[in-house]
């Protein structure tokens, strides 16, 4: 879970952390898009060892974009997410580590998930007791004794 207004506080207290960056665009050769060569030195004059991404900040805008229509299916959504990660990676160009963190479903969805899990567990328990009773009655009809 994020810290509300943390970036605003941090950028006001330390304004030099916000910098403009140079973004190399991939070239297009004969209609084929060539990716940015991230093995080259970073054009922003800073080299980074690690890049840590909060994937919720990437997934949500890719699934519900503001300036264009939403993706039609899951494949389109995944392509948008991959393109976004590639773009950030090309800007930062981490040399050692790319860490992507996903913290799970939103609170409301989590409540719905837990509720359905409880109903499913209750249903499975009921079905299991009915199955045990059915097997016991079949065994009793065959004349077998059950001591459990």
N, CA, C and O atoms as a GROMACS GRO file, in nm:
protein
  592
    1UNK      N    1   0.084  -0.117   0.000
    1UNK     CA    2   0.000   0.000   0.000
    1UNK      C    3   0.089   0.123   0.000
    1UNK      O    4   0.187   0.129   0.074
    2UNK      N    5   0.056   0.219  -0.081
    2UNK     CA    6   0.135   0.340  -0.095
    2UNK      C    7   0.117   0.436   0.022
    2UNK      O    8   0.024   0.423   0.101
    3UNK      N    9   0.207   0.532   0.030
    3UNK     CA   10   0.199   0.636   0.131
    3UNK      C   11   0.134   0.757   0.064
    3UNK      O   12   0.190   0.811  -0.031
    4UNK      N   13   0.017   0.801   0.112
    4UNK     CA   14  -0.052   0.913   0.048
    4UNK      C   15   0.034   1.040   0.046
    4UNK      O   16   0.093   1.078   0.148
    5UNK      N   17   0.041   1.104  -0.069
    5UNK     CA   18   0.111   1.232  -0.090
    5UNK      C   19   0.261   1.224  -0.063
    5UNK      O   20   0.325   1.328  -0.045
    6UNK      N   21   0.318   1.105  -0.060
    6UNK     CA   22   0.461   1.092  -0.032
    6UNK      C   23   0.546   1.156  -0.141
    6UNK      O   24   0.642   1.227  -0.112
    7UNK      N   25   0.511   1.131  -0.268
    7UNK     CA   26   0.590   1.188  -0.376
    7UNK      C   27   0.584   1.341  -0.373
    7UNK      O   28   0.685   1.407  -0.394
    8UNK      N   29   0.466   1.396  -0.347
    8UNK     CA   30   0.452   1.541  -0.340
    8UNK      C   31   0.541   1.597  -0.230
    8UNK      O   32   0.612   1.696  -0.252
    9UNK      N   33   0.538   1.536  -0.112
    9UNK     CA   34   0.622   1.580   0.000
    9UNK      C   35   0.771   1.568  -0.036
    9UNK      O   36   0.848   1.661  -0.013
   10UNK      N   37   0.808   1.454  -0.092
   10UNK     CA   38   0.948   1.430  -0.126
   10UNK      C   39   0.999   1.528  -0.230
   10UNK      O   40   1.110   1.581  -0.217
   11UNK      N   41   0.919   1.554  -0.334
   11UNK     CA   42   0.963   1.644  -0.440
   11UNK      C   43   0.965   1.791  -0.395
   11UNK      O   44   1.041   1.870  -0.450
   12UNK      N   45   0.882   1.827  -0.297
   12UNK     CA   46   0.888   1.963  -0.243
   12UNK      C   47   1.009   1.981  -0.151
   12UNK      O   48   1.074   2.085  -0.153
   13UNK      N   49   1.038   1.879  -0.072
   13UNK     CA   50   1.151   1.887   0.022
   13UNK      C   51   1.284   1.877  -0.052
   13UNK      O   52   1.381   1.944  -0.015
   14UNK      N   53   1.289   1.793  -0.156
   14UNK     CA   54   1.412   1.772  -0.233
   14UNK      C   55   1.381   1.794  -0.382
   14UNK      O   56   1.368   1.696  -0.455
   15UNK      N   57   1.369   1.917  -0.427
   15UNK     CA   58   1.327   1.943  -0.566
   15UNK      C   59   1.426   1.892  -0.670
   15UNK      O   60   1.388   1.873  -0.786
   16UNK      N   61   1.550   1.870  -0.633
   16UNK     CA   62   1.648   1.823  -0.732
   16UNK      C   63   1.629   1.676  -0.771
   16UNK      O   64   1.696   1.628  -0.862
   17UNK      N   65   1.539   1.604  -0.702
   17UNK     CA   66   1.517   1.463  -0.740
   17UNK      C   67   1.436   1.451  -0.868
   17UNK      O   68   1.441   1.349  -0.935
   18UNK      N   69   1.361   1.556  -0.902
   18UNK     CA   70   1.281   1.554  -1.024
   18UNK      C   71   1.364   1.617  -1.134
   18UNK      O   72   1.396   1.736  -1.129
   19UNK      N   73   1.399   1.538  -1.235
   19UNK     CA   74   1.482   1.587  -1.345
   19UNK      C   75   1.417   1.548  -1.477
   19UNK      O   76   1.346   1.448  -1.485
   20UNK      N   77   1.441   1.626  -1.579
   20UNK     CA   78   1.396   1.591  -1.713
   20UNK      C   79   1.492   1.487  -1.768
   20UNK      O   80   1.612   1.490  -1.739
   21UNK      N   81   1.441   1.397  -1.848
   21UNK     CA   82   1.526   1.291  -1.901
   21UNK      C   83   1.520   1.288  -2.053
   21UNK      O   84   1.422   1.332  -2.115
   22UNK      N   85   1.626   1.236  -2.109
   22UNK     CA   86   1.633   1.216  -2.253
   22UNK      C   87   1.580   1.076  -2.281
   22UNK      O   88   1.622   0.979  -2.218
   23UNK      N   89   1.488   1.067  -2.376
   23UNK     CA   90   1.432   0.936  -2.409
   23UNK      C   91   1.466   0.902  -2.553
   23UNK      O   92   1.421   0.968  -2.646
   24UNK      N   93   1.546   0.798  -2.570
   24UNK     CA   94   1.576   0.749  -2.704
   24UNK      C   95   1.454   0.674  -2.757
   24UNK      O   96   1.398   0.589  -2.688
   25UNK      N   97   1.413   0.706  -2.876
   25UNK     CA   98   1.301   0.637  -2.938
   25UNK      C   99   1.356   0.524  -3.025
   25UNK      O  100   1.462   0.538  -3.087
   26UNK      N  101   1.284   0.414  -3.030
   26UNK     CA  102   1.322   0.305  -3.119
   26UNK      C  103   1.306   0.346  -3.264
   26UNK      O  104   1.217   0.424  -3.298
   27UNK      N  105   1.392   0.294  -3.348
   27UNK     CA  106   1.384   0.326  -3.492
   27UNK      C  107   1.292   0.228  -3.562
   27UNK      O  108   1.270   0.116  -3.516
   28UNK      N  109   1.240   0.273  -3.676
   28UNK     CA  110   1.159   0.185  -3.758
   28UNK      C  111   1.233   0.161  -3.889
   28UNK      O  112   1.263   0.254  -3.963
   29UNK      N  113   1.261   0.033  -3.918
   29UNK     CA  114   1.333  -0.004  -4.038
   29UNK      C  115   1.245  -0.097  -4.121
   29UNK      O  116   1.210  -0.206  -4.076
   30UNK      N  117   1.209  -0.054  -4.241
   30UNK     CA  118   1.124  -0.132  -4.332
   30UNK      C  119   0.994  -0.177  -4.264
   30UNK      O  120   0.950  -0.291  -4.282
   31UNK      N  121   0.933  -0.087  -4.187
   31UNK     CA  122   0.807  -0.119  -4.121
   31UNK      C  123   0.821  -0.202  -3.996
   31UNK      O  124   0.720  -0.235  -3.932
   32UNK      N  125   0.945  -0.238  -3.958
   32UNK     CA  126   0.968  -0.318  -3.838
   32UNK      C  127   1.028  -0.226  -3.732
   32UNK      O  128   1.127  -0.157  -3.757
   33UNK      N  129   0.967  -0.224  -3.615
   33UNK     CA  130   1.012  -0.138  -3.507
   33UNK      C  131   1.133  -0.201  -3.437
   33UNK      O  132   1.124  -0.311  -3.382
   34UNK      N  133   1.246  -0.130  -3.440
   34UNK     CA  134   1.369  -0.179  -3.375
   34UNK      C  135   1.374  -0.120  -3.234
   34UNK      O  136   1.357   0.001  -3.218
   35UNK      N  137   1.398  -0.202  -3.133
   35UNK     CA  138   1.401  -0.151  -2.995
   35UNK      C  139   1.526  -0.067  -2.969
   35UNK      O  140   1.623  -0.071  -3.045
   36UNK      N  141   1.522   0.009  -2.862
   36UNK     CA  142   1.636   0.091  -2.819
   36UNK      C  143   1.744  -0.003  -2.767
   36UNK      O  144   1.716  -0.098  -2.695
   37UNK      N  145   1.870   0.024  -2.804
   37UNK     CA  146   1.982  -0.055  -2.755
   37UNK      C  147   2.016  -0.009  -2.613
   37UNK      O  148   2.084   0.092  -2.596
   38UNK      N  149   1.970  -0.083  -2.513
   38UNK     CA  150   1.990  -0.042  -2.373
   38UNK      C  151   2.127  -0.079  -2.320
   38UNK      O  152   2.158  -0.048  -2.205
   39UNK      N  153   2.211  -0.144  -2.401
   39UNK     CA  154   2.346  -0.175  -2.357
   39UNK      C  155   2.439  -0.054  -2.372
   39UNK      O  156   2.548  -0.052  -2.315
   40UNK      N  157   2.395   0.045  -2.449
   40UNK     CA  158   2.474   0.168  -2.465
   40UNK      C  159   2.466   0.252  -2.338
   40UNK      O  160   2.375   0.232  -2.256
   41UNK      N  161   2.560   0.345  -2.320
   41UNK     CA  162   2.555   0.432  -2.201
   41UNK      C  163   2.426   0.513  -2.197
   41UNK      O  164   2.369   0.547  -2.300
   42UNK      N  165   2.381   0.543  -2.076
   42UNK     CA  166   2.258   0.617  -2.056
   42UNK      C  167   2.276   0.760  -2.108
   42UNK      O  168   2.370   0.828  -2.067
   43UNK      N  169   2.187   0.808  -2.196
   43UNK     CA  170   2.201   0.944  -2.250
   43UNK      C  171   2.173   1.053  -2.148
   43UNK      O  172   2.195   1.171  -2.177
   44UNK      N  173   2.125   1.017  -2.029
   44UNK     CA  174   2.095   1.115  -1.925
   44UNK      C  175   2.215   1.144  -1.835
   44UNK      O  176   2.201   1.216  -1.736
   45UNK      N  177   2.331   1.089  -1.868
   45UNK     CA  178   2.456   1.110  -1.792
   45UNK      C  179   2.454   1.050  -1.652
   45UNK      O  180   2.542   1.080  -1.572
   46UNK      N  181   2.356   0.967  -1.622
   46UNK     CA  182   2.352   0.896  -1.494
   46UNK      C  183   2.342   0.748  -1.526
   46UNK      O  184   2.265   0.707  -1.613
   47UNK      N  185   2.420   0.668  -1.456
   47UNK     CA  186   2.409   0.523  -1.469
   47UNK      C  187   2.343   0.470  -1.343
   47UNK      O  188   2.377   0.512  -1.232
   48UNK      N  189   2.251   0.378  -1.360
   48UNK     CA  190   2.178   0.322  -1.248
   48UNK      C  191   2.205   0.172  -1.239
   48UNK      O  192   2.211   0.103  -1.340
   49UNK      N  193   2.222   0.124  -1.117
   49UNK     CA  194   2.239  -0.020  -1.096
   49UNK      C  195   2.105  -0.091  -1.090
   49UNK      O  196   2.090  -0.200  -1.145
   50UNK      N  197   2.006  -0.030  -1.025
   50UNK     CA  198   1.879  -0.098  -0.998
   50UNK      C  199   1.761  -0.012  -1.043
   50UNK      O  200   1.768   0.111  -1.042
   51UNK      N  201   1.654  -0.080  -1.081
   51UNK     CA  202   1.527  -0.015  -1.110
   51UNK      C  203   1.418  -0.094  -1.038
   51UNK      O  204   1.402  -0.214  -1.062
   52UNK      N  205   1.345  -0.026  -0.951
   52UNK     CA  206   1.236  -0.088  -0.876
   52UNK      C  207   1.104  -0.032  -0.927
   52UNK      O  208   1.082   0.089  -0.923
   53UNK      N  209   1.016  -0.119  -0.973
   53UNK     CA  210   0.887  -0.076  -1.028
   53UNK      C  211   0.773  -0.126  -0.942
   53UNK      O  212   0.768  -0.243  -0.906
   54UNK      N  213   0.680  -0.035  -0.910
   54UNK     CA  214   0.554  -0.073  -0.849
   54UNK      C  215   0.459  -0.100  -0.965
   54UNK      O  216   0.409  -0.006  -1.027
   55UNK      N  217   0.434  -0.225  -0.994
   55UNK     CA  218   0.358  -0.262  -1.113
   55UNK      C  219   0.213  -0.214  -1.109
   55UNK      O  220   0.151  -0.199  -1.214
   56UNK      N  221   0.157  -0.189  -0.989
   56UNK     CA  222   0.020  -0.138  -0.984
   56UNK      C  223   0.011  -0.001  -1.050
   56UNK      O  224  -0.092   0.032  -1.110
   57UNK      N  225   0.117   0.078  -1.040
   57UNK     CA  226   0.122   0.208  -1.106
   57UNK      C  227   0.138   0.198  -1.256
   57UNK      O  228   0.124   0.298  -1.327
   58UNK      N  229   0.166   0.080  -1.306
   58UNK     CA  230   0.180   0.056  -1.450
   58UNK      C  231   0.056  -0.017  -1.503
   58UNK      O  232   0.001   0.019  -1.607
   59UNK      N  233   0.012  -0.119  -1.431
   59UNK     CA  234  -0.100  -0.202  -1.476
   59UNK      C  235  -0.228  -0.120  -1.488
   59UNK      O  236  -0.298  -0.128  -1.589
   60UNK      N  237  -0.259  -0.041  -1.385
   60UNK     CA  238  -0.385   0.033  -1.386
   60UNK      C  239  -0.394   0.131  -1.504
   60UNK      O  240  -0.495   0.128  -1.574
   61UNK      N  241  -0.293   0.217  -1.529
   61UNK     CA  242  -0.306   0.308  -1.644
   61UNK      C  243  -0.309   0.235  -1.779
   61UNK      O  244  -0.365   0.287  -1.875
   62UNK      N  245  -0.249   0.118  -1.787
   62UNK     CA  246  -0.253   0.042  -1.912
   62UNK      C  247  -0.391  -0.022  -1.934
   62UNK      O  248  -0.434  -0.038  -2.048
   63UNK      N  249  -0.458  -0.059  -1.826
   63UNK     CA  250  -0.590  -0.121  -1.836
   63UNK      C  251  -0.701  -0.018  -1.853
   63UNK      O  252  -0.804  -0.046  -1.915
   64UNK      N  253  -0.681   0.102  -1.797
   64UNK     CA  254  -0.781   0.208  -1.802
   64UNK      C  255  -0.715   0.338  -1.848
   64UNK      O  256  -0.704   0.432  -1.770
   65UNK      N  257  -0.671   0.344  -1.974
   65UNK     CA  258  -0.602   0.466  -2.020
   65UNK      C  259  -0.698   0.585  -2.028
   65UNK      O  260  -0.816   0.569  -2.057
   66UNK      N  261  -0.644   0.704  -2.002
   66UNK     CA  262  -0.727   0.825  -2.003
   66UNK      C  263  -0.741   0.884  -2.142
   66UNK      O  264  -0.845   0.941  -2.176
   67UNK      N  265  -0.637   0.872  -2.225
   67UNK     CA  266  -0.635   0.943  -2.353
   67UNK      C  267  -0.668   0.855  -2.473
   67UNK      O  268  -0.659   0.901  -2.587
   68UNK      N  269  -0.704   0.732  -2.451
   68UNK     CA  270  -0.739   0.642  -2.561
   68UNK      C  271  -0.833   0.534  -2.510
   68UNK      O  272  -0.850   0.520  -2.389
   69UNK      N  273  -0.894   0.458  -2.600
   69UNK     CA  274  -0.989   0.354  -2.554
   69UNK      C  275  -0.918   0.241  -2.479
   69UNK      O  276  -0.800   0.213  -2.500
   70UNK      N  277  -0.993   0.178  -2.393
   70UNK     CA  278  -0.940   0.066  -2.314
   70UNK      C  279  -0.906  -0.051  -2.405
   70UNK      O  280  -0.966  -0.066  -2.511
   71UNK      N  281  -0.809  -0.134  -2.366
   71UNK     CA  282  -0.776  -0.252  -2.448
   71UNK      C  283  -0.897  -0.344  -2.462
   71UNK      O  284  -0.979  -0.358  -2.372
   72UNK      N  285  -0.906  -0.408  -2.580
   72UNK     CA  286  -1.021  -0.494  -2.610
   72UNK      C  287  -1.017  -0.626  -2.537
   72UNK      O  288  -1.121  -0.683  -2.502
   73UNK      N  289  -0.895  -0.677  -2.514
   73UNK     CA  290  -0.883  -0.806  -2.449
   73UNK      C  291  -0.756  -0.810  -2.364
   73UNK      O  292  -0.679  -0.713  -2.359
   74UNK      N  293  -0.735  -0.922  -2.300
   74UNK     CA  294  -0.621  -0.936  -2.210
   74UNK      C  295  -0.488  -0.931  -2.286
   74UNK      O  296  -0.390  -0.877  -2.234
   75UNK      N  297  -0.484  -0.984  -2.406
   75UNK     CA  298  -0.359  -0.981  -2.485
   75UNK      C  299  -0.317  -0.838  -2.516
   75UNK      O  300  -0.200  -0.803  -2.504
   76UNK      N  301  -0.413  -0.756  -2.556
   76UNK     CA  302  -0.384  -0.614  -2.584
   76UNK      C  303  -0.334  -0.544  -2.459
   76UNK      O  304  -0.242  -0.462  -2.465
   77UNK      N  305  -0.396  -0.575  -2.346
   77UNK     CA  306  -0.356  -0.516  -2.219
   77UNK      C  307  -0.212  -0.554  -2.184
   77UNK      O  308  -0.135  -0.469  -2.140
   78UNK      N  309  -0.178  -0.679  -2.204
   78UNK     CA  310  -0.042  -0.725  -2.173
   78UNK      C  311   0.061  -0.656  -2.263
   78UNK      O  312   0.169  -0.621  -2.218
   79UNK      N  313   0.027  -0.638  -2.390
   79UNK     CA  314   0.117  -0.570  -2.483
   79UNK      C  315   0.143  -0.426  -2.436
   79UNK      O  316   0.256  -0.379  -2.440
   80UNK      N  317   0.036  -0.358  -2.392
   80UNK     CA  318   0.053  -0.222  -2.341
   80UNK      C  319   0.143  -0.218  -2.218
   80UNK      O  320   0.226  -0.128  -2.204
   81UNK      N  321   0.126  -0.314  -2.129
   81UNK     CA  322   0.209  -0.322  -2.009
   81UNK      C  323   0.355  -0.346  -2.047
   81UNK      O  324   0.445  -0.281  -1.993
   82UNK      N  325   0.379  -0.440  -2.140
   82UNK     CA  326   0.517  -0.468  -2.183
   82UNK      C  327   0.581  -0.347  -2.248
   82UNK      O  328   0.698  -0.318  -2.223
   83UNK      N  329   0.505  -0.275  -2.331
   83UNK     CA  330   0.559  -0.155  -2.395
   83UNK      C  331   0.595  -0.049  -2.293
   83UNK      O  332   0.697   0.019  -2.307
   84UNK      N  333   0.512  -0.034  -2.192
   84UNK     CA  334   0.537   0.065  -2.086
   84UNK      C  335   0.664   0.030  -2.010
   84UNK      O  336   0.748   0.117  -1.985
   85UNK      N  337   0.679  -0.097  -1.973
   85UNK     CA  338   0.800  -0.140  -1.901
   85UNK      C  339   0.923  -0.120  -1.989
   85UNK      O  340   1.026  -0.074  -1.941
   86UNK      N  341   0.912  -0.156  -2.117
   86UNK     CA  342   1.025  -0.137  -2.209
   86UNK      C  343   1.065   0.010  -2.218
   86UNK      O  344   1.183   0.043  -2.222
   87UNK      N  345   0.965   0.098  -2.221
   87UNK     CA  346   0.993   0.242  -2.231
   87UNK      C  347   1.068   0.291  -2.107
   87UNK      O  348   1.168   0.362  -2.118
   88UNK      N  349   1.019   0.253  -1.988
   88UNK     CA  350   1.086   0.294  -1.863
   88UNK      C  351   1.226   0.236  -1.856
   88UNK      O  352   1.321   0.303  -1.815
   89UNK      N  353   1.239   0.109  -1.896
   89UNK     CA  354   1.370   0.043  -1.894
   89UNK      C  355   1.468   0.115  -1.987
   89UNK      O  356   1.585   0.131  -1.952
   90UNK      N  357   1.421   0.158  -2.104
   90UNK     CA  358   1.508   0.226  -2.199
   90UNK      C  359   1.552   0.363  -2.147
   90UNK      O  360   1.661   0.409  -2.180
   91UNK      N  361   1.469   0.427  -2.066
   91UNK     CA  362   1.506   0.556  -2.009
   91UNK      C  363   1.608   0.539  -1.897
   91UNK      O  364   1.709   0.609  -1.894
   92UNK      N  365   1.582   0.446  -1.806
   92UNK     CA  366   1.667   0.430  -1.687
   92UNK      C  367   1.791   0.346  -1.717
   92UNK      O  368   1.900   0.380  -1.673
   93UNK      N  369   1.774   0.238  -1.790
   93UNK     CA  370   1.882   0.144  -1.826
   93UNK      C  371   1.957   0.090  -1.704
   93UNK      O  372   2.077   0.112  -1.688
   94UNK      N  373   1.886   0.018  -1.617
   94UNK     CA  374   1.953  -0.039  -1.500
   94UNK      C  375   2.054  -0.144  -1.543
   94UNK      O  376   2.031  -0.218  -1.639
   95UNK      N  377   2.166  -0.151  -1.473
   95UNK     CA  378   2.275  -0.241  -1.511
   95UNK      C  379   2.274  -0.374  -1.435
   95UNK      O  380   2.329  -0.472  -1.484
   96UNK      N  381   2.214  -0.378  -1.318
   96UNK     CA  382   2.220  -0.501  -1.239
   96UNK      C  383   2.085  -0.566  -1.212
   96UNK      O  384   2.072  -0.688  -1.221
   97UNK      N  385   1.983  -0.485  -1.180
   97UNK     CA  386   1.859  -0.543  -1.129
   97UNK      C  387   1.737  -0.467  -1.180
   97UNK      O  388   1.734  -0.344  -1.179
   98UNK      N  389   1.637  -0.542  -1.223
   98UNK     CA  390   1.504  -0.489  -1.250
   98UNK      C  391   1.410  -0.563  -1.156
   98UNK      O  392   1.392  -0.684  -1.169
   99UNK      N  393   1.350  -0.490  -1.062
   99UNK     CA  394   1.264  -0.550  -0.960
   99UNK      C  395   1.122  -0.500  -0.983
   99UNK      O  396   1.096  -0.380  -0.980
  100UNK      N  397   1.029  -0.593  -1.007
  100UNK     CA  398   0.891  -0.558  -1.033
  100UNK      C  399   0.804  -0.614  -0.920
  100UNK      O  400   0.803  -0.735  -0.897
  101UNK      N  401   0.733  -0.525  -0.851
  101UNK     CA  402   0.651  -0.566  -0.736
  101UNK      C  403   0.504  -0.547  -0.768
  101UNK      O  404   0.462  -0.441  -0.815
  102UNK      N  405   0.426  -0.652  -0.742
  102UNK     CA  406   0.281  -0.647  -0.756
  102UNK      C  407   0.224  -0.688  -0.621
  102UNK      O  408   0.255  -0.795  -0.570
  103UNK      N  409   0.140  -0.602  -0.562
  103UNK     CA  410   0.096  -0.630  -0.426
  103UNK      C  411  -0.043  -0.690  -0.416
  103UNK      O  412  -0.098  -0.696  -0.306
  104UNK      N  413  -0.101  -0.734  -0.522
  104UNK     CA  414  -0.228  -0.805  -0.513
  104UNK      C  415  -0.345  -0.722  -0.560
  104UNK      O  416  -0.328  -0.615  -0.618
  105UNK      N  417  -0.463  -0.772  -0.535
  105UNK     CA  418  -0.585  -0.710  -0.585
  105UNK      C  419  -0.624  -0.590  -0.500
  105UNK      O  420  -0.577  -0.575  -0.387
  106UNK      N  421  -0.709  -0.505  -0.554
  106UNK     CA  422  -0.759  -0.388  -0.482
  106UNK      C  423  -0.846  -0.433  -0.364
  106UNK      O  424  -0.898  -0.544  -0.366
  107UNK      N  425  -0.861  -0.349  -0.261
  107UNK     CA  426  -0.935  -0.390  -0.140
  107UNK      C  427  -1.074  -0.443  -0.167
  107UNK      O  428  -1.113  -0.544  -0.108
  108UNK      N  429  -1.153  -0.378  -0.253
  108UNK     CA  430  -1.289  -0.425  -0.279
  108UNK      C  431  -1.287  -0.561  -0.347
  108UNK      O  432  -1.363  -0.650  -0.311
  109UNK      N  433  -1.199  -0.576  -0.445
  109UNK     CA  434  -1.187  -0.705  -0.513
  109UNK      C  435  -1.140  -0.812  -0.414
  109UNK      O  436  -1.181  -0.928  -0.423
  110UNK      N  437  -1.054  -0.772  -0.321
  110UNK     CA  438  -1.006  -0.867  -0.221
  110UNK      C  439  -1.121  -0.914  -0.132
  110UNK      O  440  -1.131  -1.032  -0.099
  111UNK      N  441  -1.209  -0.821  -0.092
  111UNK     CA  442  -1.326  -0.860  -0.012
  111UNK      C  443  -1.414  -0.957  -0.089
  111UNK      O  444  -1.460  -1.057  -0.033
  112UNK      N  445  -1.438  -0.930  -0.216
  112UNK     CA  446  -1.520  -1.020  -0.299
  112UNK      C  447  -1.453  -1.156  -0.312
  112UNK      O  448  -1.520  -1.259  -0.307
  113UNK      N  449  -1.321  -1.155  -0.329
  113UNK     CA  450  -1.247  -1.281  -0.342
  113UNK      C  451  -1.259  -1.364  -0.214
  113UNK      O  452  -1.280  -1.485  -0.220
  114UNK      N  453  -1.244  -1.298  -0.098
  114UNK     CA  454  -1.254  -1.369   0.029
  114UNK      C  455  -1.394  -1.425   0.051
  114UNK      O  456  -1.412  -1.536   0.100
  115UNK      N  457  -1.494  -1.346   0.014
  115UNK     CA  458  -1.632  -1.390   0.029
  115UNK      C  459  -1.658  -1.515  -0.056
  115UNK      O  460  -1.717  -1.612  -0.008
  116UNK      N  461  -1.614  -1.511  -0.182
  116UNK     CA  462  -1.637  -1.627  -0.269
  116UNK      C  463  -1.559  -1.749  -0.218
  116UNK      O  464  -1.605  -1.862  -0.231
  117UNK      N  465  -1.441  -1.725  -0.160
  117UNK     CA  466  -1.362  -1.835  -0.105
  117UNK      C  467  -1.435  -1.899   0.013
  117UNK      O  468  -1.436  -2.021   0.027
  118UNK      N  469  -1.495  -1.816   0.099
  118UNK     CA  470  -1.570  -1.869   0.214
  118UNK      C  471  -1.691  -1.950   0.167
  118UNK      O  472  -1.716  -2.060   0.218
  119UNK      N  473  -1.766  -1.898   0.070
  119UNK     CA  474  -1.881  -1.972   0.018
  119UNK      C  475  -1.839  -2.103  -0.044
  119UNK      O  476  -1.904  -2.206  -0.026
  120UNK      N  477  -1.728  -2.099  -0.118
  120UNK     CA  478  -1.679  -2.221  -0.183
  120UNK      C  479  -1.636  -2.323  -0.077
  120UNK      O  480  -1.665  -2.442  -0.092
  121UNK      N  481  -1.567  -2.278   0.028
  121UNK     CA  482  -1.524  -2.369   0.134
  121UNK      C  483  -1.644  -2.430   0.205
  121UNK      O  484  -1.643  -2.549   0.237
  122UNK      N  485  -1.747  -2.349   0.229
  122UNK     CA  486  -1.868  -2.398   0.293
  122UNK      C  487  -1.937  -2.503   0.206
  122UNK      O  488  -1.981  -2.607   0.255
  123UNK      N  489  -1.946  -2.475   0.078
  123UNK     CA  490  -2.009  -2.569  -0.016
  123UNK      C  491  -1.930  -2.700  -0.024
  123UNK      O  492  -1.989  -2.808  -0.024
  124UNK      N  493  -1.797  -2.689  -0.029
  124UNK     CA  494  -1.714  -2.809  -0.036
  124UNK      C  495  -1.726  -2.893   0.090
  124UNK      O  496  -1.727  -3.016   0.083
  125UNK      N  497  -1.736  -2.828   0.207
  125UNK     CA  498  -1.753  -2.901   0.333
  125UNK      C  499  -1.885  -2.976   0.334
  125UNK      O  500  -1.892  -3.092   0.375
  126UNK      N  501  -1.991  -2.909   0.288
  126UNK     CA  502  -2.124  -2.973   0.283
  126UNK      C  503  -2.121  -3.093   0.188
  126UNK      O  504  -2.172  -3.200   0.221
  127UNK      N  505  -2.060  -3.076   0.069
  127UNK     CA  506  -2.052  -3.185  -0.028
  127UNK      C  507  -1.971  -3.302   0.028
  127UNK      O  508  -2.003  -3.418   0.005
  128UNK      N  509  -1.864  -3.270   0.103
  128UNK     CA  510  -1.779  -3.374   0.160
  128UNK      C  511  -1.857  -3.456   0.264
  128UNK      O  512  -1.848  -3.578   0.266
  129UNK      N  513  -1.933  -3.388   0.351
  129UNK     CA  514  -2.011  -3.462   0.452
  129UNK      C  515  -2.120  -3.547   0.386
  129UNK      O  516  -2.148  -3.658   0.431
  130UNK      N  517  -2.181  -3.494   0.280
  130UNK     CA  518  -2.283  -3.573   0.208
  130UNK      C  519  -2.219  -3.695   0.143
  130UNK      O  520  -2.278  -3.803   0.143
  131UNK      N  521  -2.100  -3.680   0.087
  131UNK     CA  522  -2.029  -3.792   0.024
  131UNK      C  523  -1.993  -3.899   0.127
  131UNK      O  524  -2.006  -4.018   0.101
  132UNK      N  525  -1.948  -3.854   0.244
  132UNK     CA  526  -1.913  -3.949   0.351
  132UNK      C  527  -2.038  -4.024   0.396
  132UNK      O  528  -2.034  -4.146   0.416
  133UNK      N  529  -2.149  -3.953   0.412
  133UNK     CA  530  -2.274  -4.018   0.454
  133UNK      C  531  -2.319  -4.119   0.348
  133UNK      O  532  -2.365  -4.228   0.384
  134UNK      N  533  -2.308  -4.085   0.221
  134UNK     CA  534  -2.347  -4.176   0.114
  134UNK      C  535  -2.261  -4.303   0.116
  134UNK      O  536  -2.312  -4.414   0.103
  135UNK      N  537  -2.131  -4.285   0.131
  135UNK     CA  538  -2.040  -4.401   0.133
  135UNK      C  539  -2.069  -4.490   0.254
  135UNK      O  540  -2.068  -4.612   0.243
  136UNK      N  541  -2.095  -4.428   0.371
  136UNK     CA  542  -2.127  -4.505   0.491
  136UNK      C  543  -2.255  -4.589   0.471
  136UNK      O  544  -2.262  -4.706   0.509
  137UNK      N  545  -2.356  -4.525   0.411
  137UNK     CA  546  -2.482  -4.599   0.391
  137UNK      C  547  -2.461  -4.715   0.292
  137UNK      O  548  -2.518  -4.823   0.310
  138UNK      N  549  -2.380  -4.692   0.188
  138UNK     CA  550  -2.351  -4.801   0.093
  138UNK      C  551  -2.278  -4.916   0.162
  138UNK      O  552  -2.308  -5.033   0.139
  139UNK      N  553  -2.181  -4.881   0.247
  139UNK     CA  554  -2.106  -4.986   0.318
  139UNK      C  555  -2.195  -5.058   0.419
  139UNK      O  556  -2.182  -5.180   0.436
  140UNK      N  557  -2.287  -4.984   0.486
  140UNK     CA  558  -2.379  -5.049   0.580
  140UNK      C  559  -2.472  -5.145   0.507
  140UNK      O  560  -2.504  -5.252   0.560
  141UNK      N  561  -2.516  -5.107   0.386
  141UNK     CA  562  -2.603  -5.194   0.308
  141UNK      C  563  -2.531  -5.324   0.269
  141UNK      O  564  -2.594  -5.429   0.257
  142UNK      N  565  -2.399  -5.315   0.251
  142UNK     CA  566  -2.321  -5.433   0.216
  142UNK      C  567  -2.284  -5.516   0.338
  142UNK      O  568  -2.226  -5.624   0.325
  143UNK      N  569  -2.320  -5.464   0.458
  143UNK     CA  570  -2.296  -5.540   0.580
  143UNK      C  571  -2.162  -5.515   0.643
  143UNK      O  572  -2.121  -5.591   0.730
  144UNK      N  573  -2.091  -5.412   0.601
  144UNK     CA  574  -1.961  -5.379   0.662
  144UNK      C  575  -1.982  -5.286   0.780
  144UNK      O  576  -2.067  -5.197   0.776
  145UNK      N  577  -1.902  -5.307   0.887
  145UNK     CA  578  -1.910  -5.222   1.006
  145UNK      C  579  -1.808  -5.109   0.996
  145UNK      O  580  -1.693  -5.130   0.956
  146UNK      N  581  -1.852  -4.991   1.032
  146UNK     CA  582  -1.763  -4.872   1.030
  146UNK      C  583  -1.749  -4.822   1.174
  146UNK      O  584  -1.849  -4.798   1.241
  147UNK      N  585  -1.624  -4.806   1.220
  147UNK     CA  586  -1.601  -4.765   1.359
  147UNK      C  587  -1.553  -4.621   1.372
  147UNK      O  588  -1.515  -4.581   1.482
  148UNK      N  589  -1.552  -4.542   1.266
  148UNK     CA  590  -1.507  -4.402   1.278
  148UNK      C  591  -1.621  -4.307   1.287
  148UNK      O  592  -1.600  -4.186   1.297
   0.00000   0.00000   0.00000
